[in-house]
Short mmCIF file of C-alpha atoms and ligand atoms in Angstrom, two decimals:
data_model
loop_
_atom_site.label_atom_id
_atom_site.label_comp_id
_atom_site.label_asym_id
_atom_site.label_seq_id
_atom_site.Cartn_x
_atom_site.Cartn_y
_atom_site.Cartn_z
CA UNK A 1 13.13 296.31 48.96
CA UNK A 2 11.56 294.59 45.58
CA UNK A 3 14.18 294.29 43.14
CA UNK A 4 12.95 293.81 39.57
CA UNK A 5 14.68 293.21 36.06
CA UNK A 6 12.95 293.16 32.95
CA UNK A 7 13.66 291.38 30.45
CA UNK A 8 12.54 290.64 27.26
CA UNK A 9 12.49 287.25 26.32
CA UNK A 10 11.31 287.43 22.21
CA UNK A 11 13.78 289.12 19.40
CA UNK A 12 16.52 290.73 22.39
CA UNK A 13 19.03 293.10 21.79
CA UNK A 14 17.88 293.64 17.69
CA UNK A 15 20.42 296.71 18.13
CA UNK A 16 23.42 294.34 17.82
CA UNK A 17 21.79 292.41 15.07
CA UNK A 18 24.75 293.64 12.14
CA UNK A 19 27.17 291.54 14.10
CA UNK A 20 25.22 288.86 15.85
CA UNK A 21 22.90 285.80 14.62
CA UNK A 22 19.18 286.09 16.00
CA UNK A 23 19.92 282.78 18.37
CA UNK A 24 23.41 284.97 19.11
CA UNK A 25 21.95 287.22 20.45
CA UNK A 26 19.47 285.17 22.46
CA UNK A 27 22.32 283.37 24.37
CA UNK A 28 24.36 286.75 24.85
CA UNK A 29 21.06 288.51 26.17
CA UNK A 30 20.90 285.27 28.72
CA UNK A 31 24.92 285.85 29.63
CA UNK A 32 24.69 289.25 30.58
CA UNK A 33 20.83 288.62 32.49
CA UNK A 34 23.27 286.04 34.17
CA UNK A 35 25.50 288.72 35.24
CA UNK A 36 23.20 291.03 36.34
CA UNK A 37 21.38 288.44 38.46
CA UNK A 38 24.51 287.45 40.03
CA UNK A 39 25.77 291.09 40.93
CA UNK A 40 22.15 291.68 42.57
CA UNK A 41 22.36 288.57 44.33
CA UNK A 42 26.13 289.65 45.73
CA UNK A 43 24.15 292.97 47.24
CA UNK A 44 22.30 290.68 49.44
CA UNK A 45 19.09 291.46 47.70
CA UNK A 46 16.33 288.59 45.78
CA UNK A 47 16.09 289.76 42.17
CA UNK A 48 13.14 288.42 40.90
CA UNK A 49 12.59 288.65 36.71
CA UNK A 50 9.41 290.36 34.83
CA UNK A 51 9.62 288.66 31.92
CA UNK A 52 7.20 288.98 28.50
CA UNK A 53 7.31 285.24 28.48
CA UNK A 54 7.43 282.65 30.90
CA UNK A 55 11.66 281.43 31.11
CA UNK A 56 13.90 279.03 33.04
CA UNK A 57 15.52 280.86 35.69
CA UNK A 58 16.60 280.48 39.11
CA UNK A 59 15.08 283.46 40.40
CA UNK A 60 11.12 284.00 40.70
CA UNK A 61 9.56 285.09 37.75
CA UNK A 62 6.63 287.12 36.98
CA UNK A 63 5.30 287.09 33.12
CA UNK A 64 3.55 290.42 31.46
CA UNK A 65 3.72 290.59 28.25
CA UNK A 66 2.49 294.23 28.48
CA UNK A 67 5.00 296.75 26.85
CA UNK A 68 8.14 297.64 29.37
CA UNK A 69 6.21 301.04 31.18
CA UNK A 70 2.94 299.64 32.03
CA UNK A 71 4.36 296.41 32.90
CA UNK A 72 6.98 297.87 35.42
CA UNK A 73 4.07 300.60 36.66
CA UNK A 74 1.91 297.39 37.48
CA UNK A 75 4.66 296.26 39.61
CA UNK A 76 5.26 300.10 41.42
CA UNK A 77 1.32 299.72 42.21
CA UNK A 78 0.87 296.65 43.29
CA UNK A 79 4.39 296.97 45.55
CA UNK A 80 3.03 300.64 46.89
CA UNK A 81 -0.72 299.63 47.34
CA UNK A 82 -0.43 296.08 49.61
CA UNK A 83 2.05 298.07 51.41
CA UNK A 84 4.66 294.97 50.67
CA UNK A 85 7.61 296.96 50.05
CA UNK A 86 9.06 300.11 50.74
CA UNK A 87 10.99 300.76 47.74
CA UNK A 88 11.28 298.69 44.58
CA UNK A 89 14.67 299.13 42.42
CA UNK A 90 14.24 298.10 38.74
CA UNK A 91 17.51 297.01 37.26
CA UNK A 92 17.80 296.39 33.39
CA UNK A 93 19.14 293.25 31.85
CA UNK A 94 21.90 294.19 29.52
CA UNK A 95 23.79 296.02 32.31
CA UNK A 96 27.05 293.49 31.40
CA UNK A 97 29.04 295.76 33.97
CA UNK A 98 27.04 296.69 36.91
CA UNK A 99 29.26 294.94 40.14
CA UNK A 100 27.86 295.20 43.70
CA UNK A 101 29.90 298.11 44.74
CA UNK A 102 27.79 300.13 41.90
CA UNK A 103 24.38 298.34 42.32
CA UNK A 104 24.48 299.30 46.43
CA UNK A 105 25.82 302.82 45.41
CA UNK A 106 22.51 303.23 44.14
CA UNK A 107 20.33 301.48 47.04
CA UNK A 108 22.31 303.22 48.86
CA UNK A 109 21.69 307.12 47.55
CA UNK A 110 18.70 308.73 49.68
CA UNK A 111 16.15 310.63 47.78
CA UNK A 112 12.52 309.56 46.86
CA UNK A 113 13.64 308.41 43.42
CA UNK A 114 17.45 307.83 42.78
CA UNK A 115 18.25 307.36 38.75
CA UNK A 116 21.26 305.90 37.03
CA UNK A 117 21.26 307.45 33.63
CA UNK A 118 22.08 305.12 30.46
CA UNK A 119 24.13 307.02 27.66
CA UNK A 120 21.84 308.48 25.28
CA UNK A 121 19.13 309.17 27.25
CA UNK A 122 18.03 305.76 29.09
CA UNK A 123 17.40 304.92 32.97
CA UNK A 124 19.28 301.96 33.26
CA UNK A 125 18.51 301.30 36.56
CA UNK A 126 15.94 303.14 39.44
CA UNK A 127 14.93 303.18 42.96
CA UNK A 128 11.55 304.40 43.94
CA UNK A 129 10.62 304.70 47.08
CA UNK A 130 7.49 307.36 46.46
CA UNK A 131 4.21 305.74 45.69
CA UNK A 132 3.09 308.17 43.17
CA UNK A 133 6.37 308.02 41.00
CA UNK A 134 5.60 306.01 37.80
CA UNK A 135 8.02 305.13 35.23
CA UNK A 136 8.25 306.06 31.48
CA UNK A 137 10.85 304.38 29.39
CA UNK A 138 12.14 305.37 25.72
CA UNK A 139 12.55 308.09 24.32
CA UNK A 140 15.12 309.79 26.83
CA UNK A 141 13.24 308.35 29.47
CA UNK A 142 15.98 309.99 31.86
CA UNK A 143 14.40 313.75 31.34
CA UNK A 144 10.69 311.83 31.82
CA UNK A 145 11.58 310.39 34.88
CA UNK A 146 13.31 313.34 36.17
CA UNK A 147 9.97 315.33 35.36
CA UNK A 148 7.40 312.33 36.55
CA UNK A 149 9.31 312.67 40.04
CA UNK A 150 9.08 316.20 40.10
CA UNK A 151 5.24 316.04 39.13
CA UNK A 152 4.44 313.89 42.50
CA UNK A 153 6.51 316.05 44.53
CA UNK A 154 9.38 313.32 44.62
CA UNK A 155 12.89 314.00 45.47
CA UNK A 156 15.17 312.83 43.05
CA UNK A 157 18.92 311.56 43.17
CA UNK A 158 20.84 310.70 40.61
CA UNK A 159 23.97 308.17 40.30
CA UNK A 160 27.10 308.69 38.62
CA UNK A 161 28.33 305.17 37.30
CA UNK A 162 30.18 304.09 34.48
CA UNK A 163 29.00 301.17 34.70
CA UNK A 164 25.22 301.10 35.29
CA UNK A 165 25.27 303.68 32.34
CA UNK A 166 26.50 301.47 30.03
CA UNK A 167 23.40 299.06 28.76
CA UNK A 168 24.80 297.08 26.26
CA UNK A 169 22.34 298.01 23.46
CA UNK A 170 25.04 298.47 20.06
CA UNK A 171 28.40 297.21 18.81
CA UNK A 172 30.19 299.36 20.28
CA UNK A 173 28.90 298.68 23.48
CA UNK A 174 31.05 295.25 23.53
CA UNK A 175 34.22 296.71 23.69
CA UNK A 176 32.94 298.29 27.24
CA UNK A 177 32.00 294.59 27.45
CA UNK A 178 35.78 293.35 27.03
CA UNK A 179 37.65 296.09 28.47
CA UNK A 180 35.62 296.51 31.58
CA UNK A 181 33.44 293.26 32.09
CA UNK A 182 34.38 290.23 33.79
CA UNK A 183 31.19 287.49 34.16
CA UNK A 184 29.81 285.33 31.79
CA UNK A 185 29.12 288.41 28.86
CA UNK A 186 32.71 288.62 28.69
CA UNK A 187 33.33 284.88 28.25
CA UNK A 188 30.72 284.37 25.97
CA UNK A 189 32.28 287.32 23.86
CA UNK A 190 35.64 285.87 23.64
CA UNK A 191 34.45 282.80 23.46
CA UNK A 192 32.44 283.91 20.07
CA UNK A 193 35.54 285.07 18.85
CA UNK A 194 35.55 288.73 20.18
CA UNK A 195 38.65 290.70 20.77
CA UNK A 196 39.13 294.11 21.32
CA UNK A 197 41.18 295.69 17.65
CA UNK A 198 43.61 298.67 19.03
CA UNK A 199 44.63 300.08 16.20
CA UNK A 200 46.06 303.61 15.58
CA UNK A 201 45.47 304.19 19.20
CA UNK A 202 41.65 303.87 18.57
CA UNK A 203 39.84 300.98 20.40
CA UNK A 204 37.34 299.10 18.08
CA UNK A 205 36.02 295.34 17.74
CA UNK A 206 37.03 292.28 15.55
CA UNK A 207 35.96 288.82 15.64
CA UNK A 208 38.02 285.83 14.70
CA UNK A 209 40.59 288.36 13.93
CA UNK A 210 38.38 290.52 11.32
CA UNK A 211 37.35 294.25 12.31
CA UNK A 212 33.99 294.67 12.89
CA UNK A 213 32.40 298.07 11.90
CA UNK A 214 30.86 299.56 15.00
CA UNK A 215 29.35 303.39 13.94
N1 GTP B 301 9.46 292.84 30.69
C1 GTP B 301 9.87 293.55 29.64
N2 GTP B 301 11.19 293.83 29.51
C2 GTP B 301 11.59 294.55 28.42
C3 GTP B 301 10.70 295.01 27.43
N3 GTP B 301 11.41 295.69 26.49
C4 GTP B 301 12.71 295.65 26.88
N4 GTP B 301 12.81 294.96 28.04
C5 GTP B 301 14.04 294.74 28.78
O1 GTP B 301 14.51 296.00 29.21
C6 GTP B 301 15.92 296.10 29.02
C7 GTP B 301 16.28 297.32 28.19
O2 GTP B 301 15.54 297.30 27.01
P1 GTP B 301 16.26 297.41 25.58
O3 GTP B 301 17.64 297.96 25.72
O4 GTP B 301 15.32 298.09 24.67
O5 GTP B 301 16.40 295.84 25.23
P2 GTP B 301 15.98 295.15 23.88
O6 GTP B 301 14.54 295.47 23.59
O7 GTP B 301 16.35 293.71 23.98
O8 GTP B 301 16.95 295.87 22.82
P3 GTP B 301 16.58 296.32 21.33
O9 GTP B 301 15.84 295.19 20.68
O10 GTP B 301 17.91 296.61 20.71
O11 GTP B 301 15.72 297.56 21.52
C8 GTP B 301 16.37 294.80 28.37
O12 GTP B 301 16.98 294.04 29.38
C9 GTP B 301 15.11 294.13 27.90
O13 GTP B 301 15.18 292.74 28.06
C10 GTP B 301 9.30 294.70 27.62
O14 GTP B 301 8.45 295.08 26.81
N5 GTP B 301 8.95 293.98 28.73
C1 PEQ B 302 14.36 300.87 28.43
C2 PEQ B 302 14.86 302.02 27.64
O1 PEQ B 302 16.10 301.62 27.05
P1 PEQ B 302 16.59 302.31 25.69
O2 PEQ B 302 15.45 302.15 24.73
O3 PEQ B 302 16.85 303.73 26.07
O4 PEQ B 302 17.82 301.53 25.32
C3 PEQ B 302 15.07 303.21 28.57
O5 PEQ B 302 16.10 303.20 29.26
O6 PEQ B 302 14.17 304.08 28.61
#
């Protein structure tokens, strides 16, 4: 099986950019790639990155700077048409959470396509083991992807997982990140100054003590 992450090496993670610096959010985006790498690695699989720019990394690393769908189609194609692999799972980035218990949950499901829906709407993470299927992200890309399979006759599975549904895309996201997390995106977190602020029995965000606004 190909296993692919994308990543995005220009501007990441603009979402989080009311409470983190540009080069912030640079060095988190590389902590939590760090963590996903390392969870995929755990599964006994060889993530290799497809990356808009060429980057340091210890994994292979294949540069298109073609937007996210037709990028990650080019690499369904080219898997499907040498007849190299027999399924290729695409795994996002900013998945701070994902273990190896959840990651082989999903190699694991059987179906042609097998989806692990992001909160509002995403595909964090897919298997595809049809030739024909072809992705479509943004835009609840879950309900395209459901439909794409469907359109090629593909059976489709879907995974229930808190965490490879929680991308790490807004403020509120890190306090999944320091509840639930345990590589280097929660280190790099704290070590920034992030703590979780219970207060009133709500669960929010401060940094160096401050509460940080999260809607
Ligand atoms: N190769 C590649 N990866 C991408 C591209 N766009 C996003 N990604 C990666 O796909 C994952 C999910 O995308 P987003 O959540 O939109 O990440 P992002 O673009 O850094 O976040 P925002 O700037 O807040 O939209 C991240 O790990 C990105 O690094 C792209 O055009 N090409
Ligand atoms: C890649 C994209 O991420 P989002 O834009 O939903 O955060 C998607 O999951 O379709």
């Amino acid at each position: 099986m190909r296993v692919v992450v994308p990543f995005a090496t220009e501007m990441p993670k603009t979402r989080l950019g009311g409470v983190l610096t540009d080069a912030e959010r640079e060095a988190f985006a590389r902590a939590m790639l760090s963590d996903v790498l390392s969870a995929l690695d755990a599964t006994d699989h060889d993530p290799e990155l497809l990356a808009t720019d060429p980057v340091e990394s210890d994994v292979p690393v294949t540069v298109d700077d073609r937007p996210l769908t037709e990028a990650v189609n080019a690499v369904l194609a080219s898997s499907f048409e040498t007849g190299a692999h027999e399924a290729v799972a695409v795994v996002m980035a900013d998945l701070a959470l994902a273990t190896p218990r959840a990651l082989q949950n999903l190699f694991a499901a059987d179906g042609d396509v097998v989806l692990a829906p992001g909160r509002g709407g995403g595909t964090n993470a897919l298997l595809v083991r049809h030739p024909a299927f072809r992705v479509d992200y943004h835009g609840a890309s879950i309900r395209d992807h459901r439909r794409a399979a469907e359109q090629v006759g593909a059976t489709v599975r879907e995974v229930d997982s808190m965490r490879l549904a929680t991308d790490v895309d807004e403020p509120a996201d890190l306090v999944e990140v320091l509840l639930h997390g345990s590589g280097q995106s929660r280190e790099w977190l704290r070590e920034a100054g992030f703590d979780l602020d219970v207060t009133d029995g709500r669960v929010g965000l401060a940094r160096d003590g401050t509460p940080v606004e999260t809607n």
